[in-house]
């Protein structure tokens, strides 16, 4: 290795050093501290007692309540991610293929919801789904229903609200992938006698599957860690991991068990994401 290569390598390391230190200080160190807390014991007087025990993890795996919490979290995350994929794919395809001079404006409209806080968006859904909300009042005035529909504080309300939050991320992820597809390959399949459905399933879909998988994984991670939307649309007692974690740490001051919940949520998210990614790649192959 020449002196020039060593100098370039040293310059690159120097450029990476500030970002590396920031990640270590702001992310890795707090996570290691939280991991240590998860092995401590909760004390009603001192709040946390230094020890090394697995009782916090054992509590999670032995109490049926937390089994329901993690299953609800997985179901909501998968439902919202799948809904965002199904609804966002046509929009992403249109944005990627359109030649309209208003394409930039359309992209801005897709991104615009990200400028609004989750609490504000949840308030909008409350105004729509409430027992005296726009939807129920309209249906009752039209004579389609006699009493208000119970939409608020249900799984459907949480899934729809969460889906609306993550939809822009899915659309933008898919759009960037579709724009890079060589559609001459799809046209060649059509010219060789394939139907549009066959060309989509056998040619186009495998080309965009890496982007679909990446977009789904990103959305799934966001949904698994959602807090504001499940809390506001599902109610304070809605059984998802993020609200349960918040309750243990901020309300009950049970840092050991809350820390254990945090790492269980992180591990479950990683494992579920890897599983979904592997299944998607297997189907694409």
Tab-separated table of C-alpha atoms in Angstrom:
chain	number	residue	atom	x	y	z
A	1	UNK	CA	0.000	0.000	0.000
A	2	UNK	CA	1.414	3.349	-1.049
A	3	UNK	CA	1.803	6.420	1.132
A	4	UNK	CA	-0.947	8.114	-0.884
A	5	UNK	CA	-3.419	5.304	-0.097
A	6	UNK	CA	-2.533	5.475	3.598
A	7	UNK	CA	-3.054	9.215	3.581
A	8	UNK	CA	-6.441	8.847	1.908
A	9	UNK	CA	-7.446	6.155	4.394
A	10	UNK	CA	-6.444	8.369	7.288
A	11	UNK	CA	-8.435	11.280	5.858
A	12	UNK	CA	-11.516	9.074	5.477
A	13	UNK	CA	-11.185	7.844	9.060
A	14	UNK	CA	-10.882	11.419	10.293
A	15	UNK	CA	-14.082	12.357	8.441
A	16	UNK	CA	-15.949	9.386	9.924
A	17	UNK	CA	-14.738	9.988	13.476
A	18	UNK	CA	-17.236	12.771	14.454
A	19	UNK	CA	-20.240	10.796	13.198
A	20	UNK	CA	-18.974	7.633	14.883
A	21	UNK	CA	-18.514	9.434	18.202
A	22	UNK	CA	-21.984	10.951	17.911
A	23	UNK	CA	-23.564	7.530	17.332
A	24	UNK	CA	-21.650	6.006	20.240
A	25	UNK	CA	-22.504	8.825	22.648
A	26	UNK	CA	-26.111	9.423	21.570
A	27	UNK	CA	-27.219	5.865	20.746
A	28	UNK	CA	-24.935	3.029	21.782
A	29	UNK	CA	-24.105	4.251	25.300
A	30	UNK	CA	-27.763	4.908	26.302
A	31	UNK	CA	-28.805	1.534	24.882
A	32	UNK	CA	-26.107	-0.260	26.869
A	33	UNK	CA	-27.251	1.591	29.985
A	34	UNK	CA	-30.839	0.582	29.296
A	35	UNK	CA	-29.733	-3.014	28.777
A	36	UNK	CA	-28.059	-2.998	32.175
A	37	UNK	CA	-31.218	-1.563	33.754
A	38	UNK	CA	-33.244	-4.455	32.328
A	39	UNK	CA	-31.336	-6.877	34.572
A	40	UNK	CA	-31.926	-4.828	37.716
A	41	UNK	CA	-34.819	-5.366	40.143
A	42	UNK	CA	-37.700	-2.983	40.807
A	43	UNK	CA	-37.986	-1.668	44.340
A	44	UNK	CA	-41.131	0.251	45.414
A	45	UNK	CA	-39.052	2.556	47.640
A	46	UNK	CA	-35.719	2.943	45.822
A	47	UNK	CA	-37.401	2.304	42.409
A	48	UNK	CA	-34.410	0.321	41.148
A	49	UNK	CA	-32.037	-2.027	42.951
A	50	UNK	CA	-28.671	-2.980	41.463
A	51	UNK	CA	-28.509	-6.732	40.869
A	52	UNK	CA	-28.485	-9.219	37.995
A	53	UNK	CA	-31.788	-11.022	37.465
A	54	UNK	CA	-33.866	-12.319	34.588
A	55	UNK	CA	-37.160	-11.782	36.392
A	56	UNK	CA	-38.148	-8.847	34.143
A	57	UNK	CA	-37.869	-10.977	31.008
A	58	UNK	CA	-39.498	-13.917	32.781
A	59	UNK	CA	-42.434	-11.701	33.735
A	60	UNK	CA	-43.006	-10.764	30.118
A	61	UNK	CA	-42.981	-14.351	28.880
A	62	UNK	CA	-45.134	-15.708	31.721
A	63	UNK	CA	-47.891	-13.074	31.954
A	64	UNK	CA	-50.686	-13.603	29.365
A	65	UNK	CA	-51.348	-9.856	29.272
A	66	UNK	CA	-48.021	-9.159	27.601
A	67	UNK	CA	-48.524	-12.050	25.183
A	68	UNK	CA	-51.620	-10.223	23.974
A	69	UNK	CA	-49.694	-6.952	23.855
A	70	UNK	CA	-46.962	-8.286	21.568
A	71	UNK	CA	-49.433	-10.154	19.341
A	72	UNK	CA	-51.575	-7.016	18.966
A	73	UNK	CA	-48.470	-4.994	18.131
A	74	UNK	CA	-47.426	-7.480	15.445
A	75	UNK	CA	-50.948	-7.633	14.000
A	76	UNK	CA	-51.350	-3.846	13.825
A	77	UNK	CA	-47.868	-3.377	12.351
A	78	UNK	CA	-48.403	-6.069	9.715
A	79	UNK	CA	-51.905	-4.848	8.844
A	80	UNK	CA	-50.851	-1.208	8.514
A	81	UNK	CA	-47.739	-2.137	6.504
A	82	UNK	CA	-49.688	-4.390	4.154
A	83	UNK	CA	-52.391	-1.737	3.725
A	84	UNK	CA	-49.773	0.921	2.970
A	85	UNK	CA	-48.211	-1.383	0.359
A	86	UNK	CA	-51.510	-2.202	-1.364
A	87	UNK	CA	-52.751	1.398	-1.380
A	88	UNK	CA	-49.387	3.033	-1.984
A	89	UNK	CA	-48.191	0.872	-4.893
A	90	UNK	CA	-50.617	2.277	-7.519
A	91	UNK	CA	-49.857	5.843	-6.429
A	92	UNK	CA	-46.105	5.206	-6.514
A	93	UNK	CA	-46.443	3.641	-9.982
A	94	UNK	CA	-48.371	6.650	-11.230
A	95	UNK	CA	-45.842	9.125	-9.823
A	96	UNK	CA	-42.935	7.161	-11.288
A	97	UNK	CA	-44.445	6.880	-14.776
A	98	UNK	CA	-46.231	10.194	-15.172
A	99	UNK	CA	-44.788	12.780	-17.553
A	100	UNK	CA	-46.978	15.554	-16.214
A	101	UNK	CA	-45.359	18.910	-15.543
A	102	UNK	CA	-47.130	18.831	-12.179
A	103	UNK	CA	-45.180	15.770	-11.033
A	104	UNK	CA	-43.155	17.787	-8.527
A	105	UNK	CA	-46.357	19.210	-7.071
A	106	UNK	CA	-47.826	15.718	-6.740
A	107	UNK	CA	-44.712	14.527	-4.900
A	108	UNK	CA	-44.978	17.524	-2.561
A	109	UNK	CA	-48.612	16.596	-1.849
A	110	UNK	CA	-47.497	13.077	-0.920
A	111	UNK	CA	-44.811	14.445	1.414
A	112	UNK	CA	-47.048	17.172	2.889
A	113	UNK	CA	-48.661	14.948	5.586
A	114	UNK	CA	-45.191	14.431	7.068
A	115	UNK	CA	-45.173	18.137	7.967
A	116	UNK	CA	-48.165	17.582	10.261
A	117	UNK	CA	-47.593	16.031	13.682
A	118	UNK	CA	-49.002	12.606	14.520
A	119	UNK	CA	-51.151	14.102	17.279
A	120	UNK	CA	-52.786	16.541	14.843
A	121	UNK	CA	-53.475	13.761	12.357
A	122	UNK	CA	-54.914	11.575	15.117
A	123	UNK	CA	-57.187	14.456	16.122
A	124	UNK	CA	-58.473	14.532	12.550
A	125	UNK	CA	-59.305	10.832	12.677
A	126	UNK	CA	-61.054	11.351	16.025
A	127	UNK	CA	-63.225	14.050	14.404
A	128	UNK	CA	-64.030	11.579	11.613
A	129	UNK	CA	-64.511	8.356	13.596
A	130	UNK	CA	-66.105	9.659	16.818
A	131	UNK	CA	-69.631	8.692	17.837
A	132	UNK	CA	-70.636	12.243	16.864
A	133	UNK	CA	-67.994	12.480	14.186
A	134	UNK	CA	-68.424	13.370	10.528
A	135	UNK	CA	-68.781	9.762	9.350
A	136	UNK	CA	-71.433	8.705	11.858
A	137	UNK	CA	-73.434	11.930	11.564
A	138	UNK	CA	-73.457	11.673	7.762
A	139	UNK	CA	-74.524	8.026	7.743
A	140	UNK	CA	-77.280	8.712	10.293
A	141	UNK	CA	-78.616	11.683	8.320
A	142	UNK	CA	-78.702	9.533	5.184
A	143	UNK	CA	-80.665	6.911	7.094
A	144	UNK	CA	-78.063	4.203	6.517
A	145	UNK	CA	-77.567	3.545	10.231
A	146	UNK	CA	-79.758	4.115	13.277
A	147	UNK	CA	-77.059	4.396	15.931
A	148	UNK	CA	-73.397	5.488	15.733
A	149	UNK	CA	-70.852	2.917	14.619
A	150	UNK	CA	-68.241	1.976	17.207
A	151	UNK	CA	-65.073	2.849	15.297
A	152	UNK	CA	-63.024	4.732	17.848
A	153	UNK	CA	-60.941	2.685	20.296
A	154	UNK	CA	-60.943	-0.353	18.022
A	155	UNK	CA	-58.230	-2.196	16.128
A	156	UNK	CA	-59.552	-0.773	12.863
A	157	UNK	CA	-59.136	2.811	14.055
A	158	UNK	CA	-55.545	2.132	15.120
A	159	UNK	CA	-54.627	0.362	11.865
A	160	UNK	CA	-56.157	3.087	9.683
A	161	UNK	CA	-54.557	5.863	11.698
A	162	UNK	CA	-51.151	4.183	11.671
A	163	UNK	CA	-51.451	3.468	7.940
A	164	UNK	CA	-52.086	7.150	7.223
A	165	UNK	CA	-48.912	8.075	9.112
A	166	UNK	CA	-46.592	5.691	7.249
A	167	UNK	CA	-48.151	5.886	3.774
A	168	UNK	CA	-45.834	8.675	2.459
A	169	UNK	CA	-42.745	6.645	3.373
A	170	UNK	CA	-44.066	3.656	1.436
A	171	UNK	CA	-44.980	5.722	-1.638
A	172	UNK	CA	-41.597	7.455	-1.774
A	173	UNK	CA	-39.715	4.166	-1.299
A	174	UNK	CA	-41.615	2.458	-4.106
A	175	UNK	CA	-41.495	5.441	-6.451
A	176	UNK	CA	-37.701	5.624	-6.398
A	177	UNK	CA	-37.453	1.908	-7.270
A	178	UNK	CA	-40.075	1.964	-10.038
A	179	UNK	CA	-38.392	4.955	-11.698
A	180	UNK	CA	-35.225	2.860	-12.144
A	181	UNK	CA	-37.011	-0.080	-13.792
A	182	UNK	CA	-36.137	-0.719	-17.428
A	183	UNK	CA	-39.639	-0.952	-18.897
A	184	UNK	CA	-38.280	-2.126	-22.240
A	185	UNK	CA	-37.974	-5.554	-20.582
A	186	UNK	CA	-41.676	-5.474	-19.715
A	187	UNK	CA	-42.530	-4.346	-23.263
A	188	UNK	CA	-40.447	-7.216	-24.634
A	189	UNK	CA	-42.444	-9.704	-22.560
A	190	UNK	CA	-45.695	-8.252	-23.935
A	191	UNK	CA	-44.390	-8.448	-27.487
A	192	UNK	CA	-43.490	-12.105	-26.950
A	193	UNK	CA	-47.099	-12.954	-26.081
A	194	UNK	CA	-47.304	-12.503	-22.338
A	195	UNK	CA	-50.483	-11.029	-20.938
A	196	UNK	CA	-50.312	-7.849	-18.860
A	197	UNK	CA	-50.859	-9.885	-15.712
A	198	UNK	CA	-48.080	-12.305	-16.641
A	199	UNK	CA	-45.707	-9.455	-17.506
A	200	UNK	CA	-46.483	-7.818	-14.174
A	201	UNK	CA	-46.083	-10.991	-12.125
A	202	UNK	CA	-43.123	-12.584	-13.895
A	203	UNK	CA	-41.128	-9.579	-15.108
A	204	UNK	CA	-42.080	-6.305	-13.417
A	205	UNK	CA	-42.673	-7.587	-9.880
A	206	UNK	CA	-39.284	-9.362	-9.535
A	207	UNK	CA	-37.566	-6.152	-10.690
A	208	UNK	CA	-39.234	-4.034	-8.003
A	209	UNK	CA	-39.313	-6.667	-5.259
A	210	UNK	CA	-36.101	-5.411	-3.565
A	211	UNK	CA	-37.723	-1.980	-3.231
A	212	UNK	CA	-41.002	-3.491	-2.070
A	213	UNK	CA	-39.167	-5.513	0.573
A	214	UNK	CA	-37.148	-2.521	1.768
A	215	UNK	CA	-40.234	-0.296	1.889
A	216	UNK	CA	-42.268	-2.894	3.762
A	217	UNK	CA	-39.453	-3.435	6.270
A	218	UNK	CA	-39.142	0.319	6.881
A	219	UNK	CA	-42.882	0.743	7.398
A	220	UNK	CA	-43.105	-2.335	9.600
A	221	UNK	CA	-40.399	-0.985	11.918
A	222	UNK	CA	-42.174	2.370	12.189
A	223	UNK	CA	-45.500	0.671	12.948
A	224	UNK	CA	-44.011	-1.609	15.592
A	225	UNK	CA	-42.762	1.426	17.505
A	226	UNK	CA	-45.852	3.628	17.071
A	227	UNK	CA	-47.013	5.345	20.240
A	228	UNK	CA	-49.121	8.483	19.703
A	229	UNK	CA	-51.574	7.030	17.175
A	230	UNK	CA	-52.388	3.805	19.124
A	231	UNK	CA	-52.694	5.792	22.348
A	232	UNK	CA	-55.086	8.405	20.905
A	233	UNK	CA	-57.161	6.201	18.580
A	234	UNK	CA	-57.064	3.016	20.649
A	235	UNK	CA	-57.380	4.628	24.045
A	236	UNK	CA	-54.969	4.695	27.027
A	237	UNK	CA	-55.549	0.990	27.667
A	238	UNK	CA	-54.862	-0.164	24.105
A	239	UNK	CA	-52.499	-3.122	24.199
A	240	UNK	CA	-49.408	-2.254	22.165
A	241	UNK	CA	-45.767	-2.367	23.153
A	242	UNK	CA	-44.905	1.336	22.921
A	243	UNK	CA	-47.767	2.516	25.208
A	244	UNK	CA	-47.051	-0.362	27.615
A	245	UNK	CA	-43.369	0.565	27.683
A	246	UNK	CA	-44.201	4.237	28.299
A	247	UNK	CA	-46.517	3.327	31.150
A	248	UNK	CA	-43.884	1.237	32.918
A	249	UNK	CA	-41.181	3.915	32.728
A	250	UNK	CA	-43.028	7.244	32.914
A	251	UNK	CA	-46.093	6.331	34.982
A	252	UNK	CA	-44.980	3.485	37.235
A	253	UNK	CA	-41.250	4.400	37.282
A	254	UNK	CA	-40.442	0.725	36.782
A	255	UNK	CA	-37.266	1.227	34.789
A	256	UNK	CA	-36.050	-2.393	34.965
A	257	UNK	CA	-39.212	-3.880	33.479
A	258	UNK	CA	-39.634	-0.973	31.051
A	259	UNK	CA	-36.067	-1.493	29.834
A	260	UNK	CA	-36.766	-5.197	29.341
A	261	UNK	CA	-39.868	-4.319	27.313
A	262	UNK	CA	-37.772	-1.983	25.167
A	263	UNK	CA	-35.274	-4.694	24.264
A	264	UNK	CA	-37.979	-7.295	23.718
A	265	UNK	CA	-39.699	-4.869	21.337
A	266	UNK	CA	-36.431	-4.222	19.520
A	267	UNK	CA	-35.614	-7.931	19.235
A	268	UNK	CA	-39.134	-8.795	18.045
A	269	UNK	CA	-39.017	-6.015	15.452
A	270	UNK	CA	-35.669	-7.192	14.088
A	271	UNK	CA	-36.685	-10.871	13.959
A	272	UNK	CA	-40.082	-10.148	12.373
A	273	UNK	CA	-38.465	-7.845	9.794
A	274	UNK	CA	-35.868	-10.474	8.893
A	275	UNK	CA	-38.595	-13.114	8.567
A	276	UNK	CA	-40.779	-10.956	6.302
A	277	UNK	CA	-37.755	-9.989	4.196
A	278	UNK	CA	-36.684	-13.608	3.784
A	279	UNK	CA	-40.213	-14.693	2.789
A	280	UNK	CA	-40.502	-11.843	0.270
A	281	UNK	CA	-37.158	-12.649	-1.299
A	282	UNK	CA	-38.042	-16.336	-1.469
A	283	UNK	CA	-41.269	-15.575	-3.340
A	284	UNK	CA	-39.457	-13.197	-5.671
A	285	UNK	CA	-36.944	-15.901	-6.525
